[in-house]
Coordinates of C-alpha atoms and ligand atoms in Angstrom, one line a residue:
M128 CA -127.0 140.9 -64.6
G129 CA -130.3 140.5 -66.6
L130 CA -131.4 140.0 -70.1
S131 CA -131.4 143.7 -71.1
E132 CA -127.9 144.3 -70.0
I133 CA -126.5 141.2 -71.7
T134 CA -128.4 142.1 -74.9
E135 CA -127.1 145.6 -74.8
R136 CA -123.5 144.4 -74.4
L137 CA -124.1 141.9 -77.2
R138 CA -125.4 144.7 -79.6
R139 CA -122.4 146.9 -78.6
A140 CA -119.9 144.1 -79.3
E141 CA -121.6 143.5 -82.7
A142 CA -121.3 147.2 -83.6
S143 CA -117.7 147.5 -82.6
A144 CA -116.9 144.3 -84.6
G145 CA -118.7 145.7 -87.6
R146 CA -121.2 142.9 -87.5
A147 CA -124.8 143.4 -88.4
E148 CA -127.2 144.1 -85.4
G149 CA -128.8 141.0 -84.3
S150 CA -126.4 138.8 -86.3
V151 CA -125.2 137.0 -83.1
K152 CA -127.6 134.7 -81.3
L153 CA -127.7 134.7 -77.5
I154 CA -128.2 131.2 -76.1
A155 CA -129.3 131.5 -72.5
I156 CA -127.7 128.6 -70.7
S157 CA -130.3 127.6 -68.2
K158 CA -128.7 124.4 -66.8
V159 CA -129.2 124.0 -63.0
Q160 CA -131.0 127.4 -62.7
P161 CA -134.2 127.5 -60.8
N162 CA -137.4 127.5 -62.9
E163 CA -138.3 131.0 -61.6
R164 CA -135.2 132.5 -63.1
V165 CA -135.7 130.8 -66.4
E166 CA -139.3 131.8 -66.5
A167 CA -138.4 135.4 -65.9
V168 CA -136.2 135.4 -69.0
L169 CA -139.0 133.8 -71.0
E170 CA -141.4 136.4 -69.7
Q171 CA -139.0 139.1 -71.1
G172 CA -139.5 137.5 -74.5
H173 CA -136.3 135.5 -74.9
R174 CA -136.8 132.3 -76.9
L175 CA -133.4 130.7 -77.2
F176 CA -131.9 128.4 -74.4
G177 CA -129.2 125.9 -73.9
E178 CA -128.9 122.9 -71.6
N179 CA -126.1 120.5 -71.1
K180 CA -128.0 117.4 -70.0
V181 CA -130.7 115.5 -71.8
Q182 CA -132.6 114.4 -68.7
E183 CA -132.6 117.9 -67.1
A184 CA -133.8 119.3 -70.4
E185 CA -136.6 116.7 -70.7
D186 CA -137.8 117.6 -67.2
K187 CA -137.9 121.2 -67.8
W188 CA -138.6 122.2 -71.5
P189 CA -141.6 120.5 -72.7
A190 CA -143.9 122.4 -70.3
F191 CA -142.1 125.7 -70.8
R192 CA -142.4 125.2 -74.6
E193 CA -146.0 124.7 -74.3
R194 CA -146.5 128.0 -72.5
Y195 CA -144.0 130.0 -74.6
P196 CA -144.4 128.9 -78.2
G197 CA -141.5 129.3 -80.5
T198 CA -138.9 128.5 -77.8
E199 CA -135.7 126.9 -79.2
V200 CA -133.5 124.7 -77.0
H201 CA -130.0 123.6 -77.8
L202 CA -127.8 120.9 -76.3
V203 CA -124.4 122.3 -75.5
G204 CA -123.1 119.4 -73.3
P205 CA -121.7 115.9 -74.1
L206 CA -124.2 113.4 -75.6
Q207 CA -124.0 109.7 -74.8
S208 CA -124.9 107.6 -77.8
N209 CA -127.7 105.8 -76.0
K210 CA -129.5 109.1 -75.5
T211 CA -129.2 110.2 -79.2
R212 CA -132.8 109.6 -80.1
R213 CA -134.2 111.4 -77.1
A214 CA -131.8 114.3 -77.7
M215 CA -132.9 114.5 -81.4
A216 CA -136.6 114.6 -80.3
L217 CA -136.0 117.3 -78.0
F218 CA -133.3 119.7 -79.2
D219 CA -133.3 122.2 -82.1
A220 CA -129.6 122.0 -82.3
I221 CA -126.7 119.8 -80.9
H222 CA -123.5 121.7 -80.4
S223 CA -121.5 118.6 -79.1
L224 CA -121.0 116.4 -82.1
D225 CA -117.5 115.0 -81.2
R226 CA -117.1 111.5 -82.6
M227 CA -118.0 109.2 -85.4
K228 CA -120.0 106.8 -83.4
L229 CA -122.3 109.6 -82.5
A230 CA -122.4 110.9 -86.1
N231 CA -123.4 107.4 -87.2
A232 CA -126.2 107.1 -84.7
I233 CA -127.6 110.6 -85.6
A234 CA -127.5 109.7 -89.3
R235 CA -129.4 106.5 -88.7
I236 CA -132.1 108.1 -86.6
A237 CA -132.4 111.1 -89.0
Q238 CA -133.1 108.6 -91.8
E239 CA -135.8 106.9 -89.8
E240 CA -137.4 110.2 -88.5
G241 CA -136.9 112.2 -91.6
A242 CA -135.6 115.2 -89.5
C243 CA -132.4 116.1 -87.8
P244 CA -131.4 119.1 -85.5
D245 CA -128.7 121.5 -86.7
L246 CA -125.3 120.1 -85.8
F247 CA -122.1 121.8 -84.5
V248 CA -118.9 119.9 -84.4
Q249 CA -117.2 120.3 -81.0
V250 CA -113.5 121.0 -81.5
N251 CA -111.0 120.5 -78.7
T252 CA -109.0 123.5 -79.6
G253 CA -106.7 123.3 -76.6
E254 CA -106.2 119.5 -77.2
E255 CA -107.0 118.9 -73.6
E256 CA -106.9 115.3 -72.4
Q257 CA -110.1 115.6 -70.3
K258 CA -112.1 117.5 -72.8
A259 CA -114.5 116.2 -75.5
G260 CA -114.1 117.3 -79.1
I261 CA -112.3 116.6 -82.4
V262 CA -108.7 117.8 -82.3
P263 CA -107.9 120.5 -84.8
D264 CA -105.8 118.3 -87.1
E265 CA -108.6 115.8 -87.6
T266 CA -111.5 118.4 -88.0
D267 CA -111.5 118.7 -91.7
S268 CA -111.7 115.0 -92.3
F269 CA -114.3 114.5 -89.5
I270 CA -116.5 117.2 -91.2
A271 CA -116.1 115.5 -94.5
E272 CA -117.2 112.2 -93.0
C273 CA -120.2 113.8 -91.5
R274 CA -121.1 115.4 -94.8
A275 CA -120.8 112.1 -96.5
L276 CA -123.5 110.9 -94.1
D277 CA -125.7 113.9 -95.2
L278 CA -125.6 115.3 -91.7
P279 CA -126.7 119.0 -91.4
V280 CA -123.5 120.3 -90.0
V281 CA -123.9 124.1 -89.6
G282 CA -120.9 125.1 -87.6
L283 CA -118.2 124.5 -85.0
M284 CA -118.1 124.9 -81.3
C285 CA -115.3 125.2 -78.8
I286 CA -114.8 125.6 -75.0
P287 CA -111.3 127.1 -74.5
P288 CA -109.0 125.9 -71.7
V289 CA -109.8 127.8 -68.5
D290 CA -106.2 128.9 -68.0
E291 CA -105.5 130.3 -71.5
A292 CA -106.4 133.4 -73.4
P293 CA -109.6 132.5 -75.3
S294 CA -108.7 134.7 -78.4
L295 CA -106.3 132.1 -79.8
H296 CA -109.0 129.4 -79.6
F297 CA -111.6 131.6 -81.0
S298 CA -109.4 132.6 -84.0
L299 CA -108.5 128.9 -84.5
L300 CA -112.1 127.8 -84.5
A301 CA -113.0 130.7 -87.0
K302 CA -110.1 129.5 -89.3
L303 CA -111.3 125.8 -89.2
A304 CA -114.9 126.8 -90.0
E305 CA -114.0 129.2 -92.8
R306 CA -111.7 126.6 -94.7
N307 CA -114.6 124.1 -94.4
G308 CA -117.3 126.5 -95.6
L309 CA -119.1 126.5 -92.3
E310 CA -121.0 129.7 -91.2
G311 CA -121.8 128.8 -87.6
L312 CA -119.4 129.6 -84.7
S313 CA -120.6 128.6 -81.2
M314 CA -118.1 130.2 -78.9
G315 CA -118.0 132.7 -76.1
M316 CA -119.5 132.3 -72.6
S317 CA -120.1 134.7 -69.7
D318 CA -116.6 135.9 -69.3
D319 CA -115.6 136.3 -72.9
F320 CA -118.6 136.5 -75.2
E321 CA -117.8 140.0 -76.4
E322 CA -114.4 138.9 -77.4
A323 CA -115.9 135.9 -79.2
V324 CA -118.1 138.3 -81.2
S325 CA -115.0 140.2 -82.4
F326 CA -113.6 136.7 -83.7
G327 CA -116.9 136.0 -85.6
A328 CA -119.1 134.1 -83.1
T329 CA -122.6 133.5 -84.5
H330 CA -123.9 131.9 -81.2
V331 CA -122.7 132.9 -77.8
R332 CA -123.5 130.7 -74.8
V333 CA -124.2 132.8 -71.7
G334 CA -125.3 131.3 -68.4
S335 CA -124.2 132.8 -65.1
A336 CA -123.8 136.4 -66.3
L337 CA -127.4 136.3 -67.3
F338 CA -129.1 134.2 -64.7
G339 CA -126.8 134.6 -61.7
A340 CA -124.4 131.9 -60.3
R341 CA -125.5 128.3 -60.6
D342 CA -126.1 126.6 -57.2
Y343 CA -125.1 123.0 -57.4
G344 CA -125.8 122.4 -53.7
Ligands
LIG1829 C1 -122.4 126.0 -68.7 C2 -122.0 126.2 -70.1 C3 -121.9 127.5 -70.6 C4 -122.3 128.7 -69.9 O1 -121.3 129.1 -68.9 P1 -121.2 130.4 -68.2 O2 -119.9 130.7 -67.8 O3 -122.2 130.3 -67.0 O4 -121.7 131.5 -69.1 C5 -121.5 127.6 -71.9 N1 -121.2 126.5 -72.7 C6 -121.3 125.3 -72.2 C7 -120.9 124.1 -73.1 C8 -121.6 125.1 -70.9 O5 -121.6 123.8 -70.4

């Protein structure tokens, strides 16, 4: 579809939701995409990307960042504790903080390094067995524990179940964020980012609609 169309749709969604123009950030999810496609979007001036694997991002982003200064890369996929240090060195934000073990590892490394990426707590709004994230009932206490560790939690993130209307999940995430005084809402993907904006998304994560289908072959 291309960057200009997606950006235009995003601006229209902001306007119809009564949101300020440019208030929603477009994270271009570049996982698995060939470098030419990523580079084309960089050439058009976009500077915010998302990846779901540490290794893949390490292979791809240091070189791009050198050539396109000011580029931010966010981790949106699950993070194994043993890759925490590498992830913190590479990413500007981590959207998948989903357990205390990881929170403790991040806090320890942040102390050592004197720096920490912005953090989003991933909430398993659909309470799906196979999905990562804190269940809604435990979200308030998890956020409180993270704050006690001085972690820079800036928002919440969710991936709604594929077979349910996303709106219920978006509104639940917005409610949980609001009652915890969190501004950031990372929600909405290719098929539903406009709807996410109407529920208050601050960061939408768009991959295939922007770059084309991912080829896992
Ligand atoms: C892959 C991925 C996306 C982008 O999905 P599309 O449907 O291609 O827009 C968004 N968020 C996360 C966490 C992802 O892993």
